[in-house]
Tab-separated table of C-alpha atoms in Angstrom:
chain	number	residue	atom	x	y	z
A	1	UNK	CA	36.630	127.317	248.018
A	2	UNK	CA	37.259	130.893	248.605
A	3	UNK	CA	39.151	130.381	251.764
A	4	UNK	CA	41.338	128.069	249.451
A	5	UNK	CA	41.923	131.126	246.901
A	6	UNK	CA	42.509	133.402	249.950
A	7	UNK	CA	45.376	131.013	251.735
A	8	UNK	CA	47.045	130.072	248.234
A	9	UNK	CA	46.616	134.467	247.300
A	10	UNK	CA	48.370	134.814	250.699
A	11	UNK	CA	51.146	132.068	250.057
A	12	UNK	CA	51.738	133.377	246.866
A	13	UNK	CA	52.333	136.629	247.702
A	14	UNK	CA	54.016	136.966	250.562
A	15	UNK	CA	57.105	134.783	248.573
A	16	UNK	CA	56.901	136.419	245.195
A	17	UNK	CA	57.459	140.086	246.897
A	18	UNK	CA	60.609	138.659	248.964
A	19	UNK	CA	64.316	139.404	248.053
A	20	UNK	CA	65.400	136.578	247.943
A	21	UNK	CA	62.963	135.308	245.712
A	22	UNK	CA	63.514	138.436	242.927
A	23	UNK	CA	67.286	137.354	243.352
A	24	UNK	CA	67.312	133.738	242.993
A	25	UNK	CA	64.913	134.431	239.574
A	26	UNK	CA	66.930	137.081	237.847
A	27	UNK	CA	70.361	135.989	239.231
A	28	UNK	CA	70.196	131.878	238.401
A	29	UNK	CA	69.878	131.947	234.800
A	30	UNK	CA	72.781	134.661	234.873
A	31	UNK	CA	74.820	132.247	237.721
A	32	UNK	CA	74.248	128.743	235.533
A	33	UNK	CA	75.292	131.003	232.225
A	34	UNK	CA	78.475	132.028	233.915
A	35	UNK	CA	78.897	128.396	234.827
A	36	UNK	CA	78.886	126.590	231.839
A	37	UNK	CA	81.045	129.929	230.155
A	38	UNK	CA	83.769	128.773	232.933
A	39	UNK	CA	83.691	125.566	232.695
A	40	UNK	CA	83.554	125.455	228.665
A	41	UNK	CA	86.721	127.996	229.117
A	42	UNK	CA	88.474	125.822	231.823
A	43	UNK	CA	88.020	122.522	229.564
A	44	UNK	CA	89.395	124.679	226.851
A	45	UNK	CA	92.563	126.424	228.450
A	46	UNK	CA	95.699	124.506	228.084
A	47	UNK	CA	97.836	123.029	231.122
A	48	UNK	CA	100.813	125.734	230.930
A	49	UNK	CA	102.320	124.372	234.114
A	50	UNK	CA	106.233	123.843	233.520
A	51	UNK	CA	106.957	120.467	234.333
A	52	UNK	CA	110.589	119.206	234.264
A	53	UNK	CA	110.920	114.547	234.172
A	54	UNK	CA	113.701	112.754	234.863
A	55	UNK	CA	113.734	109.674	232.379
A	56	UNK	CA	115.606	106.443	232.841
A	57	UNK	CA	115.402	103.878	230.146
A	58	UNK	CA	116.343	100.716	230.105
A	59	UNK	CA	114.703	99.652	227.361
A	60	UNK	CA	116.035	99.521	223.539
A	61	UNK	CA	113.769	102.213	222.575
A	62	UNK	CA	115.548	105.209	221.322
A	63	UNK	CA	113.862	108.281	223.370
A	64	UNK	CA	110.822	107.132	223.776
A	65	UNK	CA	109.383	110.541	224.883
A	66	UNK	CA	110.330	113.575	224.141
A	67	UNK	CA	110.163	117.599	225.334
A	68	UNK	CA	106.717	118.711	224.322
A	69	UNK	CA	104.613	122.103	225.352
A	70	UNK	CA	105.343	122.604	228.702
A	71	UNK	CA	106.687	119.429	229.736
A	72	UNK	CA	110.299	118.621	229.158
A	73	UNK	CA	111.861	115.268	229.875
A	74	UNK	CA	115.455	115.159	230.818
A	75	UNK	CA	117.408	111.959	230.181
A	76	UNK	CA	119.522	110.292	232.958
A	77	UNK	CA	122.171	108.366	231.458
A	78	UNK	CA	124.188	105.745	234.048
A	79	UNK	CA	122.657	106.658	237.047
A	80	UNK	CA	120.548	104.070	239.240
A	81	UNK	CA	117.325	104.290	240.200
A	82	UNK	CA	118.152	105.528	244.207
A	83	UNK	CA	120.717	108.153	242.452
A	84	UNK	CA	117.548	109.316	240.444
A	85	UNK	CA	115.197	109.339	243.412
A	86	UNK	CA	117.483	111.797	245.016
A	87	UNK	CA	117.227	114.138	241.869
A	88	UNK	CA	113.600	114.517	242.650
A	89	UNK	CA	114.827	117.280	245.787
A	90	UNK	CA	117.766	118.148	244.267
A	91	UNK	CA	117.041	118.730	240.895
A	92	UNK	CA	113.669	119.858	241.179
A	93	UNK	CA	112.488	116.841	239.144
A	94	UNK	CA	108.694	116.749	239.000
A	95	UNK	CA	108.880	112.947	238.318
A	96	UNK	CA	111.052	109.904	237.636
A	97	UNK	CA	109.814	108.153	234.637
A	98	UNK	CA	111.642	104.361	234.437
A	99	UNK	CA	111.040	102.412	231.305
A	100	UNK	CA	111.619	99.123	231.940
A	101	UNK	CA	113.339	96.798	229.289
A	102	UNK	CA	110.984	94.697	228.971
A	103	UNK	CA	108.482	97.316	228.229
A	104	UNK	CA	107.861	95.801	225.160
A	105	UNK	CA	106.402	92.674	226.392
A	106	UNK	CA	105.422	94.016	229.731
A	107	UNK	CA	103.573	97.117	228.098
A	108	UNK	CA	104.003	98.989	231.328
A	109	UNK	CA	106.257	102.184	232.503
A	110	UNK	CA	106.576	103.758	235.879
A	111	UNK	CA	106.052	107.315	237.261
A	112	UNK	CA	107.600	108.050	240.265
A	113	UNK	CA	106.435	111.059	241.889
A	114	UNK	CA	106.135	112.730	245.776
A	115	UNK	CA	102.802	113.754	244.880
A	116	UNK	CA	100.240	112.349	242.187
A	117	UNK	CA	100.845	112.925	238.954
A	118	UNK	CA	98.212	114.698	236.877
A	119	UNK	CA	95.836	112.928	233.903
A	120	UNK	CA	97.425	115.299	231.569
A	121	UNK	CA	101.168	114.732	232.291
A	122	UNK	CA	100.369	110.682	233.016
A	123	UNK	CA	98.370	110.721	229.412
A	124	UNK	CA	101.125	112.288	227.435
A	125	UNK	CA	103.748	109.983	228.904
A	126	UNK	CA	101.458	107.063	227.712
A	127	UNK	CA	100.531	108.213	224.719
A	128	UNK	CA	104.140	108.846	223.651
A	129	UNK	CA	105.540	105.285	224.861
A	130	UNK	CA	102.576	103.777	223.077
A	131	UNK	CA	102.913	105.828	219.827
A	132	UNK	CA	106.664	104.839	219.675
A	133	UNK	CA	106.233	101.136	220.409
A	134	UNK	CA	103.489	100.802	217.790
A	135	UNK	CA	106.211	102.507	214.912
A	136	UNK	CA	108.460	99.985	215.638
A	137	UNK	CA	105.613	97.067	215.393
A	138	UNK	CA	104.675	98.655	212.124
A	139	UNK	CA	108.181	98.633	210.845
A	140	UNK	CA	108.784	95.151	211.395
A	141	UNK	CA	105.206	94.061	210.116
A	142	UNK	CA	105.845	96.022	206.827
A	143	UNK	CA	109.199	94.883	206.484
A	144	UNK	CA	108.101	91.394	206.791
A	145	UNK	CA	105.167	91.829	204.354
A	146	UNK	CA	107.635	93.381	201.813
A	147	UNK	CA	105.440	96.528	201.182
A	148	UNK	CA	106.785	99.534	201.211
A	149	UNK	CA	103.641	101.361	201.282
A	150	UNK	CA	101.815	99.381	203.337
A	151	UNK	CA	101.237	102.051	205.844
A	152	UNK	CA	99.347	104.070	203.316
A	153	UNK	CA	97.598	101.877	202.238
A	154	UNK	CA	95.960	101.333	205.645
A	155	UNK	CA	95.712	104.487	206.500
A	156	UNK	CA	94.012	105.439	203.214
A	157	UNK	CA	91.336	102.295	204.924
A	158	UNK	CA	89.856	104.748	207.870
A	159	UNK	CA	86.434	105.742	206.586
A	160	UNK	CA	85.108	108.142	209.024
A	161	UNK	CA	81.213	107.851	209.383
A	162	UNK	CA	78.435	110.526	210.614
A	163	UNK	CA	75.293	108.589	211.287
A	164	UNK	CA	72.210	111.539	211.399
A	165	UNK	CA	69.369	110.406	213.168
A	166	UNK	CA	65.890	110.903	211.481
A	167	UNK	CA	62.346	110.700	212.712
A	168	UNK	CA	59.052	109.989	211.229
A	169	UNK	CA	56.482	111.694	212.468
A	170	UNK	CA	52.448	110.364	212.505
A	171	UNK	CA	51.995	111.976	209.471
A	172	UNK	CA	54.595	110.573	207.607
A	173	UNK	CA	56.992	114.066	207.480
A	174	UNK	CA	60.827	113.485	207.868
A	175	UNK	CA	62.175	115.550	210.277
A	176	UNK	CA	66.140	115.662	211.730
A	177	UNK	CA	66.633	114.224	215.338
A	178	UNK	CA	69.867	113.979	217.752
A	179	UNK	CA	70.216	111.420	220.473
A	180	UNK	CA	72.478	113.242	222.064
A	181	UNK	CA	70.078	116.400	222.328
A	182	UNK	CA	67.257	114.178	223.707
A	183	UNK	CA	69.710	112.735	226.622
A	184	UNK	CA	71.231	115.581	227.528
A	185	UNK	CA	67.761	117.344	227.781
A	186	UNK	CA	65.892	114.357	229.030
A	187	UNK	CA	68.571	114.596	232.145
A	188	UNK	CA	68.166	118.308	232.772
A	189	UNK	CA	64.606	118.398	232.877
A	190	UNK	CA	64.997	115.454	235.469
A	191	UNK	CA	67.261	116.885	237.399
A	192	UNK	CA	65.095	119.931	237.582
A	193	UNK	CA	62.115	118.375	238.645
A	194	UNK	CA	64.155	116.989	241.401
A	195	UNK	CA	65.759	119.852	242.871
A	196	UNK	CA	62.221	122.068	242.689
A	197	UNK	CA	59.734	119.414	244.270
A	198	UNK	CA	62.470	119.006	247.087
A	199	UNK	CA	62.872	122.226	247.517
A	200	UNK	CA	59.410	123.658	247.184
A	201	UNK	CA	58.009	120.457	249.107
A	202	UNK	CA	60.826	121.773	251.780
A	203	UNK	CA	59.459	124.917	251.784
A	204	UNK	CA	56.102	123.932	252.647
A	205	UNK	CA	56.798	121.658	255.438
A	206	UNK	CA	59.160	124.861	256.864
A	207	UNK	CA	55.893	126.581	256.540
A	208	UNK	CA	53.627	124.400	258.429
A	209	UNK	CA	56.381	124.034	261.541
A	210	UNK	CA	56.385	127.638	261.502
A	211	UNK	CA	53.216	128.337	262.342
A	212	UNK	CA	52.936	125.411	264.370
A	213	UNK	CA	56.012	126.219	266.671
A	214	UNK	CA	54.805	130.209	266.414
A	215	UNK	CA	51.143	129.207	267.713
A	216	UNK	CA	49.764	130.981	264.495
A	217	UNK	CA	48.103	128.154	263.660
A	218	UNK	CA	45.492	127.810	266.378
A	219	UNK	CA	44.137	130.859	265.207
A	220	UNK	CA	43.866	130.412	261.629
A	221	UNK	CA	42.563	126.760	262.211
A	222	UNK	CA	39.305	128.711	263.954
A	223	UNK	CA	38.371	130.298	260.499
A	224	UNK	CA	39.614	127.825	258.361
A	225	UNK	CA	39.513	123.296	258.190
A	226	UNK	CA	42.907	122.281	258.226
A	227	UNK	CA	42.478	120.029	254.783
A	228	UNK	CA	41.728	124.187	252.871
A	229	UNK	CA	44.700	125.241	254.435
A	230	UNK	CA	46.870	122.149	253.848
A	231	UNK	CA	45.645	122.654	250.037
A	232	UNK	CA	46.064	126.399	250.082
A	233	UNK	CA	49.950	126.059	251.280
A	234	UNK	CA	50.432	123.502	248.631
A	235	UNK	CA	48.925	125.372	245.984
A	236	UNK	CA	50.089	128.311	246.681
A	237	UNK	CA	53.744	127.461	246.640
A	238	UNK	CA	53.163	125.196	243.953
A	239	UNK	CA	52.404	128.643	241.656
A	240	UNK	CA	55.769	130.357	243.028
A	241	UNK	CA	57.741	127.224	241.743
A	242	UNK	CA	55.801	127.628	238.253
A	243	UNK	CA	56.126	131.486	238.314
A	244	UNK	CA	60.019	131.025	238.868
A	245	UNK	CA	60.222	128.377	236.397
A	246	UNK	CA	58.540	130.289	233.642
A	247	UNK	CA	60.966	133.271	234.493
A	248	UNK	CA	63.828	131.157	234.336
A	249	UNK	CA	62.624	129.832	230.566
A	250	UNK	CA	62.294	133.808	229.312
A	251	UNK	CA	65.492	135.018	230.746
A	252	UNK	CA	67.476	132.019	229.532
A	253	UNK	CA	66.102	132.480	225.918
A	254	UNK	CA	66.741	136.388	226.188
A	255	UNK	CA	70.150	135.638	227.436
A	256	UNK	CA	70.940	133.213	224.745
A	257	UNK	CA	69.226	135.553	221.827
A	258	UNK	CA	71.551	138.309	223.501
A	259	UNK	CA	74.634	136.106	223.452
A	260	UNK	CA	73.600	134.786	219.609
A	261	UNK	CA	73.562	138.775	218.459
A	262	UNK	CA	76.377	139.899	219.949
A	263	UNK	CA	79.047	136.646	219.379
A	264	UNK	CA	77.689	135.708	216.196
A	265	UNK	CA	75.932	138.944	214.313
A	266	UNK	CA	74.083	138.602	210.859
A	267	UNK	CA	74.016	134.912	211.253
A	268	UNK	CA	70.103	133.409	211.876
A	269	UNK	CA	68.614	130.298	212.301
A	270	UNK	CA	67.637	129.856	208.451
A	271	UNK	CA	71.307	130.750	207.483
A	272	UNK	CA	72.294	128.058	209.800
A	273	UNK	CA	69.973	125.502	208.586
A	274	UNK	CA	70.647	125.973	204.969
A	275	UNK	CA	74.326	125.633	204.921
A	276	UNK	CA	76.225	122.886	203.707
A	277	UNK	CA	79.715	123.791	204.847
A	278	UNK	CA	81.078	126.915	206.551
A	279	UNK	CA	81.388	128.993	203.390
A	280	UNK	CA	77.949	129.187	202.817
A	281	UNK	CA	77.455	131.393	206.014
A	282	UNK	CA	78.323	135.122	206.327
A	283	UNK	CA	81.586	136.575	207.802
A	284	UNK	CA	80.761	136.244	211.192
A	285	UNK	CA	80.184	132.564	210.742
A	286	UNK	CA	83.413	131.999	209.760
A	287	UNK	CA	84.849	132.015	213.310
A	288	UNK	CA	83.016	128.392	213.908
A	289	UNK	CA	84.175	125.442	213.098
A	290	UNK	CA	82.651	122.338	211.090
A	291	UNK	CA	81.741	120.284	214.191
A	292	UNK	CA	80.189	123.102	215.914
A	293	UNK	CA	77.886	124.116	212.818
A	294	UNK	CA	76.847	120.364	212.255
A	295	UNK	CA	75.952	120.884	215.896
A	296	UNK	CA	74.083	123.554	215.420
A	297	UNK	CA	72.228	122.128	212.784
A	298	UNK	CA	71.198	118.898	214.570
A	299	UNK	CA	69.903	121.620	218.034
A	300	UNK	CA	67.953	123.723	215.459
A	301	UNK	CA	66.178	120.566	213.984
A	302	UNK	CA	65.303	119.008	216.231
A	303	UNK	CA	63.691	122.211	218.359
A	304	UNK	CA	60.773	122.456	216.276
A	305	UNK	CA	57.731	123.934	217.658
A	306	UNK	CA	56.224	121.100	218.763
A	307	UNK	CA	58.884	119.360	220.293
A	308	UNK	CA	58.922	122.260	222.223
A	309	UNK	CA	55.415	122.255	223.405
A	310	UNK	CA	55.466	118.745	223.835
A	311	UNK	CA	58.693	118.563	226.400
A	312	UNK	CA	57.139	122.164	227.760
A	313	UNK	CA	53.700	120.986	228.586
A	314	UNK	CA	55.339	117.356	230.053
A	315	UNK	CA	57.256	119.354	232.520
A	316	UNK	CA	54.368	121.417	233.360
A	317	UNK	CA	52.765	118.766	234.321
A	318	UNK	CA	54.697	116.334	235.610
A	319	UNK	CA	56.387	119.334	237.908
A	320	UNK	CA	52.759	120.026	239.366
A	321	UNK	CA	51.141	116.756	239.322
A	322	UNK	CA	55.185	115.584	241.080
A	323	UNK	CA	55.297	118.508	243.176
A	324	UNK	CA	51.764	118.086	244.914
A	325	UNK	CA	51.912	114.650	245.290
A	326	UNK	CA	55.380	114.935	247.521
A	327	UNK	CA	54.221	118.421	249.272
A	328	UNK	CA	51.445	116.721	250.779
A	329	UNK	CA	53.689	114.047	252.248
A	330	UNK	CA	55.664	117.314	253.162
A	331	UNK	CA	52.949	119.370	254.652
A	332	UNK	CA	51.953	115.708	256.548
A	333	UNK	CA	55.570	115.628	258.068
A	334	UNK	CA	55.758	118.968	258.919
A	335	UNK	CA	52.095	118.817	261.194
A	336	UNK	CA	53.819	116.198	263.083
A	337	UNK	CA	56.627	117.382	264.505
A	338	UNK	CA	56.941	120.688	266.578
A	339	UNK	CA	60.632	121.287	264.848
A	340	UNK	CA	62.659	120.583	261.769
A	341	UNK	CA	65.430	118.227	263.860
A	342	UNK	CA	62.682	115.290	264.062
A	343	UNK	CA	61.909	115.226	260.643
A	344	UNK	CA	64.949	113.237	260.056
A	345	UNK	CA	62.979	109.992	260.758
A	346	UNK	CA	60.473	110.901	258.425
A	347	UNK	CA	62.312	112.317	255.348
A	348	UNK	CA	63.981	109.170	254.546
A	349	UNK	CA	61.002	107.314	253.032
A	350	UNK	CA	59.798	110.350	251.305
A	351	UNK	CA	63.600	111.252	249.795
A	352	UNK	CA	64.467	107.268	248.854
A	353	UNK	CA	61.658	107.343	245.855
A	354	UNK	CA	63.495	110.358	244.265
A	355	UNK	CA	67.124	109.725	244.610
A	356	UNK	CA	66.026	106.081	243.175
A	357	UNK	CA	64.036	108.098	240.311
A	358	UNK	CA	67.428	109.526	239.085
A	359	UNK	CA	69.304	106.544	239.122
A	360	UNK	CA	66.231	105.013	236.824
A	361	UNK	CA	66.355	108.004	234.562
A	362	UNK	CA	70.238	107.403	233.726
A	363	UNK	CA	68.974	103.763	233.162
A	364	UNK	CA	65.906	105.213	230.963
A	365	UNK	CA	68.357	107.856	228.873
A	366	UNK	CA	70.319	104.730	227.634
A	367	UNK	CA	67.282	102.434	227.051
A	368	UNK	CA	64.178	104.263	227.198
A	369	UNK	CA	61.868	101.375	226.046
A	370	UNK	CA	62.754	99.108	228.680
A	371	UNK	CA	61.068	97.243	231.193
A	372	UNK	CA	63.039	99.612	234.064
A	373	UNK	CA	62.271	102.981	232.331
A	374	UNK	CA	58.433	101.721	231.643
A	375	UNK	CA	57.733	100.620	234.973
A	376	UNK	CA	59.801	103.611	236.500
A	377	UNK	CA	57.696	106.238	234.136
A	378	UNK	CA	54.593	104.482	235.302
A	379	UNK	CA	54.835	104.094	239.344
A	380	UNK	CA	53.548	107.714	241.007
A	381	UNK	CA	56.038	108.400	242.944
A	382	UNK	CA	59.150	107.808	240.078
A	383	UNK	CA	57.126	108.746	237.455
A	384	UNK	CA	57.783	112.333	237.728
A	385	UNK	CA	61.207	112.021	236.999
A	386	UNK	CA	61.569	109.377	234.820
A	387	UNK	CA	58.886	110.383	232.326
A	388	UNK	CA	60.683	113.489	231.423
A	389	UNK	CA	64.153	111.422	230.630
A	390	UNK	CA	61.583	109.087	228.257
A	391	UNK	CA	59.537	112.355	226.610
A	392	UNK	CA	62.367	113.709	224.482
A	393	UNK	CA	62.792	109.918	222.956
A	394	UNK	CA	59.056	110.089	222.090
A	395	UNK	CA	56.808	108.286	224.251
A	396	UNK	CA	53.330	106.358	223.422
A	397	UNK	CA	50.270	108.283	223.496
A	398	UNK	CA	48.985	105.266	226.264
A	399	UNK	CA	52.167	105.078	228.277
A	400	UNK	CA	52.054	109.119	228.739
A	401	UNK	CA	48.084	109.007	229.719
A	402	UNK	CA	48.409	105.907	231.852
A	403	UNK	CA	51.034	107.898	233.669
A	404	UNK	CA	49.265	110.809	234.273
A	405	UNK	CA	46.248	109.113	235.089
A	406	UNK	CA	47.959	107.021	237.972
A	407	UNK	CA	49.820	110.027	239.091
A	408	UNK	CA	46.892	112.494	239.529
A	409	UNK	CA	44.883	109.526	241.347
A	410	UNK	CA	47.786	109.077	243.289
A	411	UNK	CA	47.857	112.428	244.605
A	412	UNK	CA	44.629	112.602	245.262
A	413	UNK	CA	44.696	109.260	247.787
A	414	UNK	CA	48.053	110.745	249.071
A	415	UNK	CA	46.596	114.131	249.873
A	416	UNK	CA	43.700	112.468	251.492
A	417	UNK	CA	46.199	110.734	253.831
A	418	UNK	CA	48.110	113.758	254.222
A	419	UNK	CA	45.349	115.320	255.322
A	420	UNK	CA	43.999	113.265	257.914
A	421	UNK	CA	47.227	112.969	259.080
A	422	UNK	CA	47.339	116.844	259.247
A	423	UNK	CA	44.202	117.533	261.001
A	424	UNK	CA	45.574	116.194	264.182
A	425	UNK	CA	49.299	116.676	263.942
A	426	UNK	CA	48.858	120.628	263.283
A	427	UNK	CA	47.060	121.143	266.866
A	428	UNK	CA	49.721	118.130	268.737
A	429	UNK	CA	52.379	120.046	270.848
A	430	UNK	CA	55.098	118.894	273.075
A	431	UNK	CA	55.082	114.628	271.764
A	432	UNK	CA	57.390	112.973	269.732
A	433	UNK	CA	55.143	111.547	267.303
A	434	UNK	CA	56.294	107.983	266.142
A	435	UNK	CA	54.951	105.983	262.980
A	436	UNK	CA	52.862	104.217	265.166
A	437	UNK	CA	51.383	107.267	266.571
A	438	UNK	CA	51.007	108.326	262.989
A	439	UNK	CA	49.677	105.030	262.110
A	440	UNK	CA	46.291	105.889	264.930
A	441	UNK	CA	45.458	109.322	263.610
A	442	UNK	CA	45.064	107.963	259.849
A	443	UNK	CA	42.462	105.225	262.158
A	444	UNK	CA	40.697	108.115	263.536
A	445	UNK	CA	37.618	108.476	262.157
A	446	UNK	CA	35.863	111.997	262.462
């Protein structure tokens, strides 16, 4: 046991104090901030692109777009379609839009264009057609019907609803929920667990044909069995991935207490909780909008402290218990080869569980009761993944145990494997091993 704590000391270590390690910890939180900040400010900015189309209508609509923004549309009165094609170079002409005279019954206009059109310009164009065709239906149905103010009338109809989701919890207390929340945080923490036991279970079988290829090996395997330091890499790297994904947690929340202070000063999570409309928070509040505070209010309800612990200690778990089963399948494939190049032939059955395990969490996210996500939160090597899309929705006490259960004992059988597999790979130099090769050394009986 204490050549165990000696190897996982020494593989602990000697990552922690790298570089690259310090980096990727203090600089990711920081990199996926700046990410989201863009990409919130790029779905946000407006298309300011000048955009001149040439319009010919053949229809009986009466300008059925018109100059909006950044996008004006130029009519082309009496000239034929080839005539208008030639505009495109001469003119400048970003597009030719042609609506057809039967556009009424056909329901269809065309954009001509040398080079695709984009959503926003191809939207507009549709929207504008559509918006104009529907008037004149509504004309000619209110006409009919002999009501002047039929349009008001149905537009006083649209009843906006807000459905709030609300739990009960064991105990009988009422506490606010959002299904949105629990999907969008059921597919992070899946997508997580995915990219760190692939690339900690990498990392480990990197390891392994490191020393293998560098001889180091043969030396340490004289002081050492090759199952303690199979379980010493494992564990070892296992506690870097935690270490890093604690650090992660504490910077993020920093960063976002940070961000909260400085964007929105004076204005706490109580404030937040107890207001009813936006003029029941102070002047900084003021600079949010309706949607975004109801937002707020449904993230800060539904974060209570132990839905916190409860999605916390899940991914603690399932990370480890998910990370140690697939490392020793790593370390396995990493004694058998004497480079990373032939591990190609071997990666595929280990990588096929986990790509499947996120296409079974989007499945789980939209039903997570079903007999997909139950059976994919139960089998070992999906559960991992899967399991964390299902623990936001709240999960039964039995399914969660049941998983765990299966999952530890399947790590255990898997590291036994592993390790016999191990024991003769690590000292096998100069043979391309095959799964029949493979298949004799788990037959070997020593």
């Amino acid at each position: 046991m204490n050549k165990i704590l000696i190897i996982i000391q020494r593989e602990y270590l000697s990552r922690v104090k790298k570089k690259s390690f310090l980096l990727l910890t203090f600089l990711t939180p920081i990199l996926i901030a700046g990410i989201y900040a863009f990409m919130i400010w790029m779905m946000m900015k407006d298309d300011t692109e000048k955009r001149t189309i040439g319009v010919i209508n053949e229809s009986e609509l009466v300008n059925p777009v018109e100059s909006k923004d950044y996008t004006t549309f130029e009519y082309l009165n009496n000239i034929s379609f080839e005539e208008a094609k030639k505009m495109l170079d001469t003119k400048g002409y970003y597009a030719i839009l042609k609506v057809p005279q039967d556009v009424l019954e056909s329901q269809t206009a065309e954009l001509f264009s040398f080079k695709q059109v984009t959503i926003e310009v191809k939207s507009e164009v549709g929207s504008q057609i559509r918006n104009h065709i529907e008037t004149i239906k509504r004309s000619k149905i209110i006409a009919e019907a002999n009501m002047p103010d039929l349009e008001q009338k149905l537009a006083a109809t649209k009843t906006p609803i807000s459905v709030k989701t609300i739990k009960f919890g064991e105990d009988g207390e009422i506490k606010q929920s959002s299904t949105e929340i629990a999907m969008g945080l059921g597919f992070a923490m899946s997508f997580i667990i995915y990219m760190f036991i692939f690339m900690y279970g990498v990392q480990v079988m990197r390891g392994v044909i490191e020393e293998k290829s560098n001889r180091i090996v043969e030396v340490i395997i004289s002081s050492v069995k090759p199952f303690q330091l199979m379980m010493g890499k494992i564990v070892g790297v296992a506690m870097v991935g935690l270490t890093q994904f604690l650090m992660w947690v504490i910077l993020t929340g920093a960063i976002i207490t940070i961000g909260s202070a400085v964007f929105l000063p004076g204005i706490d999570a109580a404030s937040i909780q107890q207001a009813s409309s936006l003029s029941e928070l102070p002047a900084a509040g003021q600079s949010i909008n309706q949607a975004q505070l109801n937002m707020m209010q449904d993230v800060l309800g539904t974060f209570d402290f132990g839905y916190i612990m409860s999605i916390l200690g899940g991914f603690i778990f399932f990370f480890l218990a998910g990370y140690l089963l697939y490392s020793a399948l790593f370390a396995a494939i990493g004694s058998a080869v004497d480079n990373e190049t032939e591990t190609q032939q071997f990666m595929l059955p280990i990588t096929l569980p986990l790509i499947l395990a996120l296409y079974i969490g989007m499945a789980a996210a939209k039903n997570p009761e079903g007999a997909i996500a139950f059976w994919g939160s139960i089998i070992p090597l999906t559960s991992p993944i899967v399991m964390l899309v299902r623990i936001p929705f709240g999960v039964p006490l039995w399914e969660l145990l049941l998983s765990m259960t299966l999952l530890v004992a399947s790590f255990i059988f898997v590291t036994w494997v592993a390790a016999k597999i191990y024991r003769t790979g690590i000292l096998m130099y100069g043979k391309k091993v095959s799964y029949k090769e493979i298949w004799k050394w788990l037959r070997y009986h020593r």
